Backbone as JSON, one array per atom type, in Angstrom:
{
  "sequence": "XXXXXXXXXXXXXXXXXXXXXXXXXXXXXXXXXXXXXXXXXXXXXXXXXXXXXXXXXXXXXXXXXXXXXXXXXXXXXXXXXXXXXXXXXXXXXXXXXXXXXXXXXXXXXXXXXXXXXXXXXXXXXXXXXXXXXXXXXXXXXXXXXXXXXXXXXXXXXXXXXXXXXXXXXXXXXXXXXXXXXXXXXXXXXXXXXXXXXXXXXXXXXXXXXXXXXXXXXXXXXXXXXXXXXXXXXXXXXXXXXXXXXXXXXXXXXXXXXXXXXXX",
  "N": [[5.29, -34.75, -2.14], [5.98, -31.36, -2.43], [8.22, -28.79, -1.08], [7.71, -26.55, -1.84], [4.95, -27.21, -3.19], [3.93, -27.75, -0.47], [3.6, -25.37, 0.78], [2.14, -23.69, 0.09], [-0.49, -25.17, -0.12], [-0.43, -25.26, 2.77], [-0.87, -22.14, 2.57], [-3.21, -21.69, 1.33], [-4.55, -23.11, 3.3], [-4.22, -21.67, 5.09], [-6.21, -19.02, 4.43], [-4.74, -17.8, 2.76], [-2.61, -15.21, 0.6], [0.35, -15.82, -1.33], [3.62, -14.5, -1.11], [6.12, -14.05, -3.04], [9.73, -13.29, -3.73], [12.8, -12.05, -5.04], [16.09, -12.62, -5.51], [19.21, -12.0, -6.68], [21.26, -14.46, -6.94], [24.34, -14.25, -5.16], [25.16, -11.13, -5.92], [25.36, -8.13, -4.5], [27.51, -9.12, -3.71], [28.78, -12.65, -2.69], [28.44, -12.68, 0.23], [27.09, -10.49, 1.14], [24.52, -11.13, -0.55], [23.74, -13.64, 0.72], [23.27, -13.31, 3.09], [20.94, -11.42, 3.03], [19.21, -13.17, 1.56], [18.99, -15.37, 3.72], [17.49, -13.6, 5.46], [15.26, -13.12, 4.23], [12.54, -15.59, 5.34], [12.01, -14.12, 7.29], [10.91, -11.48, 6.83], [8.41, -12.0, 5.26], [8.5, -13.54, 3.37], [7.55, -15.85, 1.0], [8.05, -17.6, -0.69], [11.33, -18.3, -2.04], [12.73, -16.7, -5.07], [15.4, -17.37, -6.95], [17.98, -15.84, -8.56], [19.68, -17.43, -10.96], [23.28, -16.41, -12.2], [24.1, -15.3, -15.67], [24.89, -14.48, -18.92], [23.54, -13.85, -21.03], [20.84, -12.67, -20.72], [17.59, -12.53, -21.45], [15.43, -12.34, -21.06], [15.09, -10.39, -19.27], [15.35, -7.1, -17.51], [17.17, -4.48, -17.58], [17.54, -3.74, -14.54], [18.13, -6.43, -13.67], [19.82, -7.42, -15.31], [22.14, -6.13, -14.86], [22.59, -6.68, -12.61], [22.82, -9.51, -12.75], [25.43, -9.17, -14.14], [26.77, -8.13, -12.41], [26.88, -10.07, -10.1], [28.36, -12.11, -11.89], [30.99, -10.56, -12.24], [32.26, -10.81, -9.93], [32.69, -13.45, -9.93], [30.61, -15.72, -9.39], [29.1, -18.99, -10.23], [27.2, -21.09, -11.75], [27.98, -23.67, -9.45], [28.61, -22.56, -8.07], [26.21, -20.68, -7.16], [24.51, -23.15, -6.02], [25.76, -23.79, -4.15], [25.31, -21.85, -2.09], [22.79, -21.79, -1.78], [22.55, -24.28, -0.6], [24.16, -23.72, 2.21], [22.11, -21.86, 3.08], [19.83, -23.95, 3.89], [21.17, -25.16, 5.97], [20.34, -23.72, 7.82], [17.65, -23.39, 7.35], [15.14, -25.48, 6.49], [12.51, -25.56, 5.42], [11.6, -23.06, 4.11], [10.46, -23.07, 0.66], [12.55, -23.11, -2.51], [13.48, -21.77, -5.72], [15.3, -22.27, -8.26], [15.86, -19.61, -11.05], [16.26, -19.18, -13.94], [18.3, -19.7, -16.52], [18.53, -21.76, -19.76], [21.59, -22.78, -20.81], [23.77, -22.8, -18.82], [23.21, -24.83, -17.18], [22.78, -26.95, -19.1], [25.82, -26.65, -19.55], [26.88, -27.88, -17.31], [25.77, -30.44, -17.39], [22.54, -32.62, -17.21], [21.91, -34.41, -15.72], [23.85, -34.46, -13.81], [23.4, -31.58, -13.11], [20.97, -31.68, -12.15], [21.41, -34.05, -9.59], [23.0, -32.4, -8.25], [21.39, -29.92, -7.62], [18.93, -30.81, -6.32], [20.35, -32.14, -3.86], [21.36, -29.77, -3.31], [19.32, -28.47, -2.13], [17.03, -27.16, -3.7], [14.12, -26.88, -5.05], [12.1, -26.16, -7.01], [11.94, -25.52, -10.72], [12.65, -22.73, -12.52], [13.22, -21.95, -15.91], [13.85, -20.22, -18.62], [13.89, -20.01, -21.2], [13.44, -22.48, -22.12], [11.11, -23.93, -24.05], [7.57, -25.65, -24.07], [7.92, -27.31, -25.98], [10.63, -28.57, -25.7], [10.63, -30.04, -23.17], [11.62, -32.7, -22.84], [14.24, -32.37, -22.59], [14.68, -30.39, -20.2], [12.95, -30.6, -18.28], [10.96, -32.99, -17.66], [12.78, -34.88, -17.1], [13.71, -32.94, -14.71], [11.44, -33.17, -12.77], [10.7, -35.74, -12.57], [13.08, -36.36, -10.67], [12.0, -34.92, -8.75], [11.54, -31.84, -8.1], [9.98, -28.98, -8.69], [8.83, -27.59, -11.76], [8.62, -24.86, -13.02], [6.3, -23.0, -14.93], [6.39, -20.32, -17.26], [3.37, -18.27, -18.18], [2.27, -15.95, -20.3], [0.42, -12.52, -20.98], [0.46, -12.95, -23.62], [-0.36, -15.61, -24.38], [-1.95, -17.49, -25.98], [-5.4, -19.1, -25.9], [-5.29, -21.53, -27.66], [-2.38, -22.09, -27.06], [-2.21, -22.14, -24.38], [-2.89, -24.56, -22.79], [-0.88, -26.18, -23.5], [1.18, -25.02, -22.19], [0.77, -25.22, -19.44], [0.72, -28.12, -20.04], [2.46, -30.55, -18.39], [3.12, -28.62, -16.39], [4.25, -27.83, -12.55], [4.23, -27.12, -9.38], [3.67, -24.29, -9.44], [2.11, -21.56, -11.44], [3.89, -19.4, -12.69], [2.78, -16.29, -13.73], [3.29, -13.89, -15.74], [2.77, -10.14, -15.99], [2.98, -8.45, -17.84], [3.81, -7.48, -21.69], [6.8, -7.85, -22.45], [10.42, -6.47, -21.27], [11.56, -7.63, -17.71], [10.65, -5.56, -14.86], [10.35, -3.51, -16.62], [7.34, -1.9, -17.44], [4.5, -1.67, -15.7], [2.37, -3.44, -13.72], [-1.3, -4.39, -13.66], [-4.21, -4.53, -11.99], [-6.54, -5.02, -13.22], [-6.87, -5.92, -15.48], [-4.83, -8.0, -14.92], [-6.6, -9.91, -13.54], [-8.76, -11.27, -15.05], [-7.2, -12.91, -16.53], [-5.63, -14.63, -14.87], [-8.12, -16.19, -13.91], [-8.54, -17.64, -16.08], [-5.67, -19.04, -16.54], [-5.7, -20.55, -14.0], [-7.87, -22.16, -14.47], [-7.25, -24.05, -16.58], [-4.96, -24.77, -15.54], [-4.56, -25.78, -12.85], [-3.4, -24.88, -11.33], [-1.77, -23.02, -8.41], [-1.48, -19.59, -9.44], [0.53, -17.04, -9.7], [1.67, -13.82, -9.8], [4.23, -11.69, -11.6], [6.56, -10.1, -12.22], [6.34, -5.63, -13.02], [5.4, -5.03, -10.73], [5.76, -2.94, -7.71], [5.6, -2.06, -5.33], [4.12, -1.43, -1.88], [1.34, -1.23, -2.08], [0.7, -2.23, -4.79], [1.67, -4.42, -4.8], [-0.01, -6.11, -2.84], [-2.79, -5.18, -4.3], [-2.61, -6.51, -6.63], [-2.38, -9.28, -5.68], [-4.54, -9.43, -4.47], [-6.19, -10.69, -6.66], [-5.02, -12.6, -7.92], [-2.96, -15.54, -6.84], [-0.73, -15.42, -5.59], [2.32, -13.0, -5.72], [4.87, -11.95, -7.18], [7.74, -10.05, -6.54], [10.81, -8.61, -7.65], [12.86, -6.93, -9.66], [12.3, -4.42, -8.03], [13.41, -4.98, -5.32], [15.8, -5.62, -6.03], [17.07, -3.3, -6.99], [17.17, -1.55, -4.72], [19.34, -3.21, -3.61], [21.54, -2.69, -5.2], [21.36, -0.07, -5.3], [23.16, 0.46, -2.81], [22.0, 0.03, -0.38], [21.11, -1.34, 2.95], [21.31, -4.65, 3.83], [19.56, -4.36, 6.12], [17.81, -2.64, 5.49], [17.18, -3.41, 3.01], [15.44, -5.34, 3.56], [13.84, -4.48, 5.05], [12.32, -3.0, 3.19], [11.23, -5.46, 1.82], [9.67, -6.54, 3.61], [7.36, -4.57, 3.77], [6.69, -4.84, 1.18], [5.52, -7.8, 1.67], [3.96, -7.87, 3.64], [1.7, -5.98, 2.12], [1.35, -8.38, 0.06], [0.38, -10.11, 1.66], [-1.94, -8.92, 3.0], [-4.14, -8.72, 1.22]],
  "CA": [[4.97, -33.32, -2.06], [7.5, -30.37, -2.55], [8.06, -27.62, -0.03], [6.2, -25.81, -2.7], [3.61, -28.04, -2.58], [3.47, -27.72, 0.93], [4.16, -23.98, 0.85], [0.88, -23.26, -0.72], [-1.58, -26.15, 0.69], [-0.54, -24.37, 3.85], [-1.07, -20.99, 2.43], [-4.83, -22.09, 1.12], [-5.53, -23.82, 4.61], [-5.21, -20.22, 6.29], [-6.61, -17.98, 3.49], [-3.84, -16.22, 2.33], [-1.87, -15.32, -0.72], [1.38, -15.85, -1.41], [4.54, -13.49, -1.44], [7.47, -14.81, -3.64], [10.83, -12.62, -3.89], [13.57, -12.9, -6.45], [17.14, -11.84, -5.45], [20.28, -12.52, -7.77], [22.95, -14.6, -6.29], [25.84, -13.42, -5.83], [24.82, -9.85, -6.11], [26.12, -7.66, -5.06], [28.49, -10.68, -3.75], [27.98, -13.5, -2.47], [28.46, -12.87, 1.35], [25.9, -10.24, 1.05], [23.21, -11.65, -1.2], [23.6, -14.95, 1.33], [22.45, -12.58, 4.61], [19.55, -10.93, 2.3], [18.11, -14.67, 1.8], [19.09, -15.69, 4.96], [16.87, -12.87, 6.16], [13.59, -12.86, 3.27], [11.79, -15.93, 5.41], [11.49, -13.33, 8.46], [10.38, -10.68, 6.07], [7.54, -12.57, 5.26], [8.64, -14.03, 2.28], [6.66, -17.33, 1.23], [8.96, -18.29, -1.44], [12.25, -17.57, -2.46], [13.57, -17.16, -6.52], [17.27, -17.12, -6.52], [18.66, -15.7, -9.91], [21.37, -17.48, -11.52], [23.32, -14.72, -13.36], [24.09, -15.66, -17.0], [25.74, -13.57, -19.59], [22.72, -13.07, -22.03], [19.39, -12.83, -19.74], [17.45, -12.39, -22.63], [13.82, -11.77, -20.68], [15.54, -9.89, -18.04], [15.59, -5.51, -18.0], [18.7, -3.56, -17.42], [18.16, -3.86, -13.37], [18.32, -7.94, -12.98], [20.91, -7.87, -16.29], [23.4, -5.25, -14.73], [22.75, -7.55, -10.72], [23.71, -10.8, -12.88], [26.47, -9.21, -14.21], [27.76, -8.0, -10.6], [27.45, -11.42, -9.48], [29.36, -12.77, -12.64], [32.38, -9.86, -12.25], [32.4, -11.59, -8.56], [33.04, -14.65, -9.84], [29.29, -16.45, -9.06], [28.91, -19.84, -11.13], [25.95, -22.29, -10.96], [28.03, -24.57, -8.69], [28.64, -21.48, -6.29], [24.96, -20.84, -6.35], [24.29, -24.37, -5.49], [26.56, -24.2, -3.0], [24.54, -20.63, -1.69], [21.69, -22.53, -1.54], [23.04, -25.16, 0.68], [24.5, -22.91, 2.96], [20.45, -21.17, 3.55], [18.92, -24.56, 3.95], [21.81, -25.37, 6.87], [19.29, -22.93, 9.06], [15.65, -23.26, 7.12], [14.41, -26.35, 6.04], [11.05, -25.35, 5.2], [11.2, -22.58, 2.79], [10.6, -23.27, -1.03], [13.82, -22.24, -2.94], [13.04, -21.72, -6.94], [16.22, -21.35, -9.3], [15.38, -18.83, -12.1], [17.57, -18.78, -14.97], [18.85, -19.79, -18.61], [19.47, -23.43, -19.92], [22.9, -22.7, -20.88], [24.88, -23.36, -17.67], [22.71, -26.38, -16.73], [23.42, -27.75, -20.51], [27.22, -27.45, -19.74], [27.1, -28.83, -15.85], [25.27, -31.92, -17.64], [21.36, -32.18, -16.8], [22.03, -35.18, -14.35], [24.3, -33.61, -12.69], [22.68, -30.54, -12.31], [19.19, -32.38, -10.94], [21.56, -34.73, -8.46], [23.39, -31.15, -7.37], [20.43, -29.36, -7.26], [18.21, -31.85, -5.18], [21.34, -32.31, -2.6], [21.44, -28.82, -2.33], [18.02, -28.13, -1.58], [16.56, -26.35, -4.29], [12.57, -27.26, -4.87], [11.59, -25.71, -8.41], [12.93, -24.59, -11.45], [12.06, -21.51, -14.24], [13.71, -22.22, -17.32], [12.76, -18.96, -19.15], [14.51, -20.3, -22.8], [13.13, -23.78, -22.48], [9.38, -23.88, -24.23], [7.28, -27.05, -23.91], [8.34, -28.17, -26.77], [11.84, -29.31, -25.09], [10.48, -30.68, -22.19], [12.35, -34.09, -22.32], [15.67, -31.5, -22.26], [15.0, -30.62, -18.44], [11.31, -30.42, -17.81], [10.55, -34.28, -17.77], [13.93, -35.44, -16.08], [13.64, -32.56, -13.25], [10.07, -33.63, -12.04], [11.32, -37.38, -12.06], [13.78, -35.85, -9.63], [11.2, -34.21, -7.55], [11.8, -31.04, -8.9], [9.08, -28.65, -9.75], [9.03, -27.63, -13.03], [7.26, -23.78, -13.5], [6.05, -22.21, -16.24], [5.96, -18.8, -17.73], [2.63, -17.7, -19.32], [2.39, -14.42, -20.64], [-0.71, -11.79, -21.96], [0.09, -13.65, -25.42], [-0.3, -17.14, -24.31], [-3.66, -17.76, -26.23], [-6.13, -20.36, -25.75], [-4.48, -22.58, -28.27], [-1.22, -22.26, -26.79], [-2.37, -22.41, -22.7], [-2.75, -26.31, -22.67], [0.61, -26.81, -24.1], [2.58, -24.52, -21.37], [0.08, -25.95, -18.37], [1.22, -29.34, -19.31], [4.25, -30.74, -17.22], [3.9, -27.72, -15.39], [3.85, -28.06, -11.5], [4.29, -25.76, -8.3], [2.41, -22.88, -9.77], [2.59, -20.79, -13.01], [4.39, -17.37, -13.07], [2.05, -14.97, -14.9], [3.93, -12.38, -16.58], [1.43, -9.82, -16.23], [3.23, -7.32, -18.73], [4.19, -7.9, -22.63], [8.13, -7.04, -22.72], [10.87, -7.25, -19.81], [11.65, -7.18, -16.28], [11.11, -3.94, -15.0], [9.55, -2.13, -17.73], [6.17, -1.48, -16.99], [3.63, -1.46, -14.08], [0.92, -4.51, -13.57], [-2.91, -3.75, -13.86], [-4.56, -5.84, -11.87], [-7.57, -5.27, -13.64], [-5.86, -6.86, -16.57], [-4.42, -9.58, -14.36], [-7.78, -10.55, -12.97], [-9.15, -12.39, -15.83], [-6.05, -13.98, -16.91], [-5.16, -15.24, -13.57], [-8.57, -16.91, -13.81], [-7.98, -18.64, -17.26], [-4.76, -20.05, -16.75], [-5.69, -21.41, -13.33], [-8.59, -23.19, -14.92], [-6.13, -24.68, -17.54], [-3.5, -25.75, -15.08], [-5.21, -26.6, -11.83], [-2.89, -24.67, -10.32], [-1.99, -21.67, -8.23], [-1.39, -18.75, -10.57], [1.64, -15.96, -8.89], [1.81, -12.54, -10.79], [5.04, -11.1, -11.33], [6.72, -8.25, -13.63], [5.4, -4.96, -12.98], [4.76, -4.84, -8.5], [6.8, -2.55, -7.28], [5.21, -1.11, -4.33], [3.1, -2.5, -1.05], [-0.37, -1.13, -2.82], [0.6, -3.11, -6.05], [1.72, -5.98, -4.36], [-1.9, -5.89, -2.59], [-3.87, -4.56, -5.58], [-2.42, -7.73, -7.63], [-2.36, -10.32, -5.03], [-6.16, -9.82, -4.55], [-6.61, -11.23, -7.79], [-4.24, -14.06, -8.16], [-2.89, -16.33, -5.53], [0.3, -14.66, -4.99], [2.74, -11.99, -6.38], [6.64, -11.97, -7.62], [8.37, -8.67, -6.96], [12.13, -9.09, -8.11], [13.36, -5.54, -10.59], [12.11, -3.01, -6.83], [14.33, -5.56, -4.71], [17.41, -5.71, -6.82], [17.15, -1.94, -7.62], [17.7, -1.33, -3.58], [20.6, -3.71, -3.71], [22.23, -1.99, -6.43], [22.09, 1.42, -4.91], [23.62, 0.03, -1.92], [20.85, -0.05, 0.46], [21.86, -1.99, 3.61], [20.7, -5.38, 4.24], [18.22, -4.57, 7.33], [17.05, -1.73, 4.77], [16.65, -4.54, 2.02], [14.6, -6.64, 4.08], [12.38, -3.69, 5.01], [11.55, -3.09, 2.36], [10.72, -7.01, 1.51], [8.65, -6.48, 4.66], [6.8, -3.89, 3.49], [5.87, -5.92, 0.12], [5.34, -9.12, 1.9], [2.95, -7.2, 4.17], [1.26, -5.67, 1.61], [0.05, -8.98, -0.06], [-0.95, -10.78, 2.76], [-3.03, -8.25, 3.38], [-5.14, -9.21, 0.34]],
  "C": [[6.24, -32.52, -1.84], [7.15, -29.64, -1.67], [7.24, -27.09, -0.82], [5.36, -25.77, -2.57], [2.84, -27.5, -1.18], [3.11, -26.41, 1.13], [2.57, -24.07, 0.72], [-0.17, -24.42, -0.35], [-1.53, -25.19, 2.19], [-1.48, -23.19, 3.83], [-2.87, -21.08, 2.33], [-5.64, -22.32, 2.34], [-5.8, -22.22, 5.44], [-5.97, -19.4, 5.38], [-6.03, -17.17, 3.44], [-3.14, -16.56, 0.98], [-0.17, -15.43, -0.76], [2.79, -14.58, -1.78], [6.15, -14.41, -2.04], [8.5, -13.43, -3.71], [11.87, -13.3, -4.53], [15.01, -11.76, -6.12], [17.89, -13.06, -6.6], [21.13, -13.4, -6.89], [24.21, -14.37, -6.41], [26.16, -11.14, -6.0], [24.5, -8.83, -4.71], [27.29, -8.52, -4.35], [27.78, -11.15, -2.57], [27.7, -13.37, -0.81], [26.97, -12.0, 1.62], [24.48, -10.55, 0.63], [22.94, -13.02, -0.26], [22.69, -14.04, 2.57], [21.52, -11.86, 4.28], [18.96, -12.37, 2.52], [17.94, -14.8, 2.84], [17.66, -15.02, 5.8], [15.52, -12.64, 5.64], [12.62, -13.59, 4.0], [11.03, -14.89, 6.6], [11.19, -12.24, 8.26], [9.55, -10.93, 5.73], [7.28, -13.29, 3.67], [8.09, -15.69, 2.32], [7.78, -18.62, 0.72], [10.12, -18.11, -1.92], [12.87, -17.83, -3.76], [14.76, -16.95, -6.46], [17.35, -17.43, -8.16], [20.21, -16.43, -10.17], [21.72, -16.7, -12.71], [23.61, -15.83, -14.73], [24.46, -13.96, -17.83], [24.65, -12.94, -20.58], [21.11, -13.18, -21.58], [18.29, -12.01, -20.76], [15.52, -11.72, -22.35], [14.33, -10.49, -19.35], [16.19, -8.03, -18.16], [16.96, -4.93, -17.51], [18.43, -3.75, -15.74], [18.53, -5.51, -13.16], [19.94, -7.57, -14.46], [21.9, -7.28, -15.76], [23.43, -6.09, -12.65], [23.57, -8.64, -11.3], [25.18, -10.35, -13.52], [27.42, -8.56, -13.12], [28.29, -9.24, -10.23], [28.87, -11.67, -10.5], [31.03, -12.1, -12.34], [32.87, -10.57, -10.8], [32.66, -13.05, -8.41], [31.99, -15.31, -9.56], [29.34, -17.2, -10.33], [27.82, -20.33, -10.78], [26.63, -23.09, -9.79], [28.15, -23.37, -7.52], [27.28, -21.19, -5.88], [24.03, -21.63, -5.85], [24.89, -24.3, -4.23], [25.73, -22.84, -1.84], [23.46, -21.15, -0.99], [21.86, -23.6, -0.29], [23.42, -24.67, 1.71], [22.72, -22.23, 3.76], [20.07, -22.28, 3.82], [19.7, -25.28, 5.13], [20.65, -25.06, 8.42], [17.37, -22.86, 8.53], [15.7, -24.66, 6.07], [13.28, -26.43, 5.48], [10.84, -24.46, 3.92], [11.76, -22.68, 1.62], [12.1, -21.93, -1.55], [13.38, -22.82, -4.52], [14.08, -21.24, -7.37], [15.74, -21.13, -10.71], [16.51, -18.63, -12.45], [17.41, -19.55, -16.03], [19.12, -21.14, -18.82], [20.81, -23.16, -19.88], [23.77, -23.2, -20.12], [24.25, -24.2, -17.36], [23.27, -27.15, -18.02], [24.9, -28.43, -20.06], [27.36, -28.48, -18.23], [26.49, -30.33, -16.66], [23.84, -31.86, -16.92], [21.56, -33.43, -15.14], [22.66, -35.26, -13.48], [24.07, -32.64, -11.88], [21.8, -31.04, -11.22], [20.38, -32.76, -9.44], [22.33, -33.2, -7.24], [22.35, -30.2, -6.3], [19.42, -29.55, -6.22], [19.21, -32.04, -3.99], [21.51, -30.84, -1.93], [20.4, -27.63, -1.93], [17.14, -27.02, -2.34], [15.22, -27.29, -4.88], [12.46, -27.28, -6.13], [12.8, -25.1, -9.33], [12.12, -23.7, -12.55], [13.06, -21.53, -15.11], [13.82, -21.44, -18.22], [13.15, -19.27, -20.94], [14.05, -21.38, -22.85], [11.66, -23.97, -23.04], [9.31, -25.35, -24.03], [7.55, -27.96, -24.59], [9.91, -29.23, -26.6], [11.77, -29.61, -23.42], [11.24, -32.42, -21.79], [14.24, -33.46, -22.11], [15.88, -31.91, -20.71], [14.05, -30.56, -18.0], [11.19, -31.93, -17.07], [11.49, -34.84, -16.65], [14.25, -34.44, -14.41], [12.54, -32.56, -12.46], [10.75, -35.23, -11.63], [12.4, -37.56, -11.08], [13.24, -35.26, -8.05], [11.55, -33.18, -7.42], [10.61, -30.65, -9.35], [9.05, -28.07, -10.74], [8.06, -26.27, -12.94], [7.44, -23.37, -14.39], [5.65, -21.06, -16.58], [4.66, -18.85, -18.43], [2.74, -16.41, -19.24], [1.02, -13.93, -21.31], [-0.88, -12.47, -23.27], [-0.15, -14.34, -25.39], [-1.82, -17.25, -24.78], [-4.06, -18.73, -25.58], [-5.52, -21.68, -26.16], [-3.41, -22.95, -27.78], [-1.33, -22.9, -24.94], [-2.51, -23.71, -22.38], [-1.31, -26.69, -22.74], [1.42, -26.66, -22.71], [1.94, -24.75, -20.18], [0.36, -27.26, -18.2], [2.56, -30.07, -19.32], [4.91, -30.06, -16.48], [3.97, -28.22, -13.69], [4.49, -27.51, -10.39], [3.54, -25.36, -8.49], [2.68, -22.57, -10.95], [2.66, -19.57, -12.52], [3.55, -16.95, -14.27], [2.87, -13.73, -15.24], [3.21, -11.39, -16.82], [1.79, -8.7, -17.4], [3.71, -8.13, -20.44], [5.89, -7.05, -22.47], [9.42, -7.51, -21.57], [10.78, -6.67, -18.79], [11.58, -5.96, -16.3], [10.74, -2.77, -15.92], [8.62, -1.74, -18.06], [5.07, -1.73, -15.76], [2.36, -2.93, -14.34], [-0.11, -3.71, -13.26], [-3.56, -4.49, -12.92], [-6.35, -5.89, -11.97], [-7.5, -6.08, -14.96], [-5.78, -8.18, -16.3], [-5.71, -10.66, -14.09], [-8.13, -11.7, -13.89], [-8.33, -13.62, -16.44], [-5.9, -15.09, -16.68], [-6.15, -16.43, -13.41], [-8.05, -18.05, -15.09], [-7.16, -19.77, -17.14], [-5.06, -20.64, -15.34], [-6.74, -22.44, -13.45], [-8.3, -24.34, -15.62], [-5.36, -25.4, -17.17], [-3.91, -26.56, -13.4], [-4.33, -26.14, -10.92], [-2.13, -23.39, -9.28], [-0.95, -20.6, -8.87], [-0.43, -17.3, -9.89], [2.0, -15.08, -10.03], [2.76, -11.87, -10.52], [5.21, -10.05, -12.38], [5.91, -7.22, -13.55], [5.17, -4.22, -11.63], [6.23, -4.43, -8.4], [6.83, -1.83, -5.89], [4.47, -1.81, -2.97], [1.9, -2.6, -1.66], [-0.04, -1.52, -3.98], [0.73, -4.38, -5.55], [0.16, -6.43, -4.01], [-2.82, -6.11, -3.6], [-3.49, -6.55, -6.19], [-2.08, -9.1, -6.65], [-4.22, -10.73, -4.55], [-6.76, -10.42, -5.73], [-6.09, -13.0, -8.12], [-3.98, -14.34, -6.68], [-1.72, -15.93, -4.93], [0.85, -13.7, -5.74], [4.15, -12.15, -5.98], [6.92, -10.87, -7.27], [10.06, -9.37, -6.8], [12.96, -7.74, -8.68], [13.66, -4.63, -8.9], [12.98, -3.58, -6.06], [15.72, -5.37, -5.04], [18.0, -4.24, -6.93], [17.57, -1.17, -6.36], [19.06, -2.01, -3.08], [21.23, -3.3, -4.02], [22.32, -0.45, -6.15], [22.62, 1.2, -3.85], [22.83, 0.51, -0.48], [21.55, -0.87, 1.41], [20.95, -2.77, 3.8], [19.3, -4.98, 5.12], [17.73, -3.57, 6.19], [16.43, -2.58, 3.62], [15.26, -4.67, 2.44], [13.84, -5.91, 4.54], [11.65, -3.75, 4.33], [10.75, -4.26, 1.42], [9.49, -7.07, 2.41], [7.44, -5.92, 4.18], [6.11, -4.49, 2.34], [4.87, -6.83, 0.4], [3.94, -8.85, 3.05], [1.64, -6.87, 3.22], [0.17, -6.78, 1.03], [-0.59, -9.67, 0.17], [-1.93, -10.19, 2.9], [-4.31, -8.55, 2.47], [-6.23, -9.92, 0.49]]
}
């Protein structure tokens, strides 16, 4: 069982939903973006996504694309945000850490390098967002056999036909994409989400976290009553980026993370 795992068996045993958050590393450098994490599990953060930047973030809207390229002008590589990671899990052992990002820089680190890096330096899950199921023996296959969970994007388009495919070899949860387009560029429904949320958790067996879109406490809420948890990532980054101050960050994480417990 993965912290993940655990994360969420927990979460089920009390009746609550999950709050995931998605900072960049590195952004706006690394000393700062380390004392934001540092500070998301006591914000009431469940889970934490940690962006690795990348040069062509290809699902990702003008606020995460203009954070990863802060980090990058700062010098942030995958092995520095490995090394980020290790540094947070010095003082928390417990909470799930999810790196979100691009094959590309795993390709060049080598995949069995990455996994043995990755696993040493305490990172749980991975989102892949360029890898479909169809290249699952890439890094899908070999980072579960690692112990490594493996999540998967569905999206509004993911038909019927297609929802088997991207359900199997998933495991953690599935990110719902509740919008067609990217980060940041439109609002979640969560009258929309509702039915979805059921679908694909019938499909995958497993719990279903709605991101893209929540930008507020009453969206977080609104769309955490439906599904089992909720991503906010674009409203986070977007307080970073105007230079918001840490304890102001993490308010406002509060304020989210509040929101969809409350659900």
């Amino acid at each position: 069982m993965t912290r993940i795992d655990a994360k969420f068996a927990d979460l089920k045993a009390q009746g609550k939903k999950a709050f995931v958050s998605y900072i960049m590393a590195g952004d706006p450098d690394v000393a700062t973006s380390l004392e934001i994490m540092r500070g998301l599990p006591a914000a009431g953060v469940d889970v934490i996504e940690l962006g690795l930047p990348f040069t062509d973030p290809m699902a990702d809207g003008p606020t995460i694309q203009l954070a990863g390229q802060r980090a990058l002008d700062g010098g942030m590589t995958l092995k520095k945000t490995l090394e980020m990671a290790a540094t947070f899990r010095k003082e928390d052992d417990t909470t799930p850490i999810v790196l979100m990002g691009y094959y590309n820089p795993i390709y060049s680190m080598g995949v069995d390098a990455f996994l043995k890096a990755a696993k040493a330096a305490g990172i749980d899950g991975l989102i892949i967002v360029d890898l479909p199921p169809e290249e699952d023996s890439e890094l899908c296959l070999p980072a579960q056999e690692a112990g490594l969970n493996f999540i998967r994007l569905a999206t509004p388009t993911t038909d019927d036909k297609r929802l088997p495919r991207v359900a199997q070899n998933t495991s953690g949860f599935v990110y719902y994409v509740s919008i067609t387009g990217i980060t940041g560029s439109a609002e979640a429904d969560a009258g929309d989400v509702a039915p979805e949320v059921i679908r694909i958790r019938e499909a995958s067996g497993l719990p279903v976290i709605v991101g893209f879109g929540v930008n507020t406490p009453a969206k977080s809420q609104a769309i955490a009553e439906v599904a089992d948890g909720v991503v906010v990532g674009s409203a986070i980054v977007s307080r970073i980026a105007a230079g918001d101050s840490v304890a102001d960050v993490l308010s406002f994480v509060k304020s989210l993370s509040d929101g969809a417990h409350a659900a």
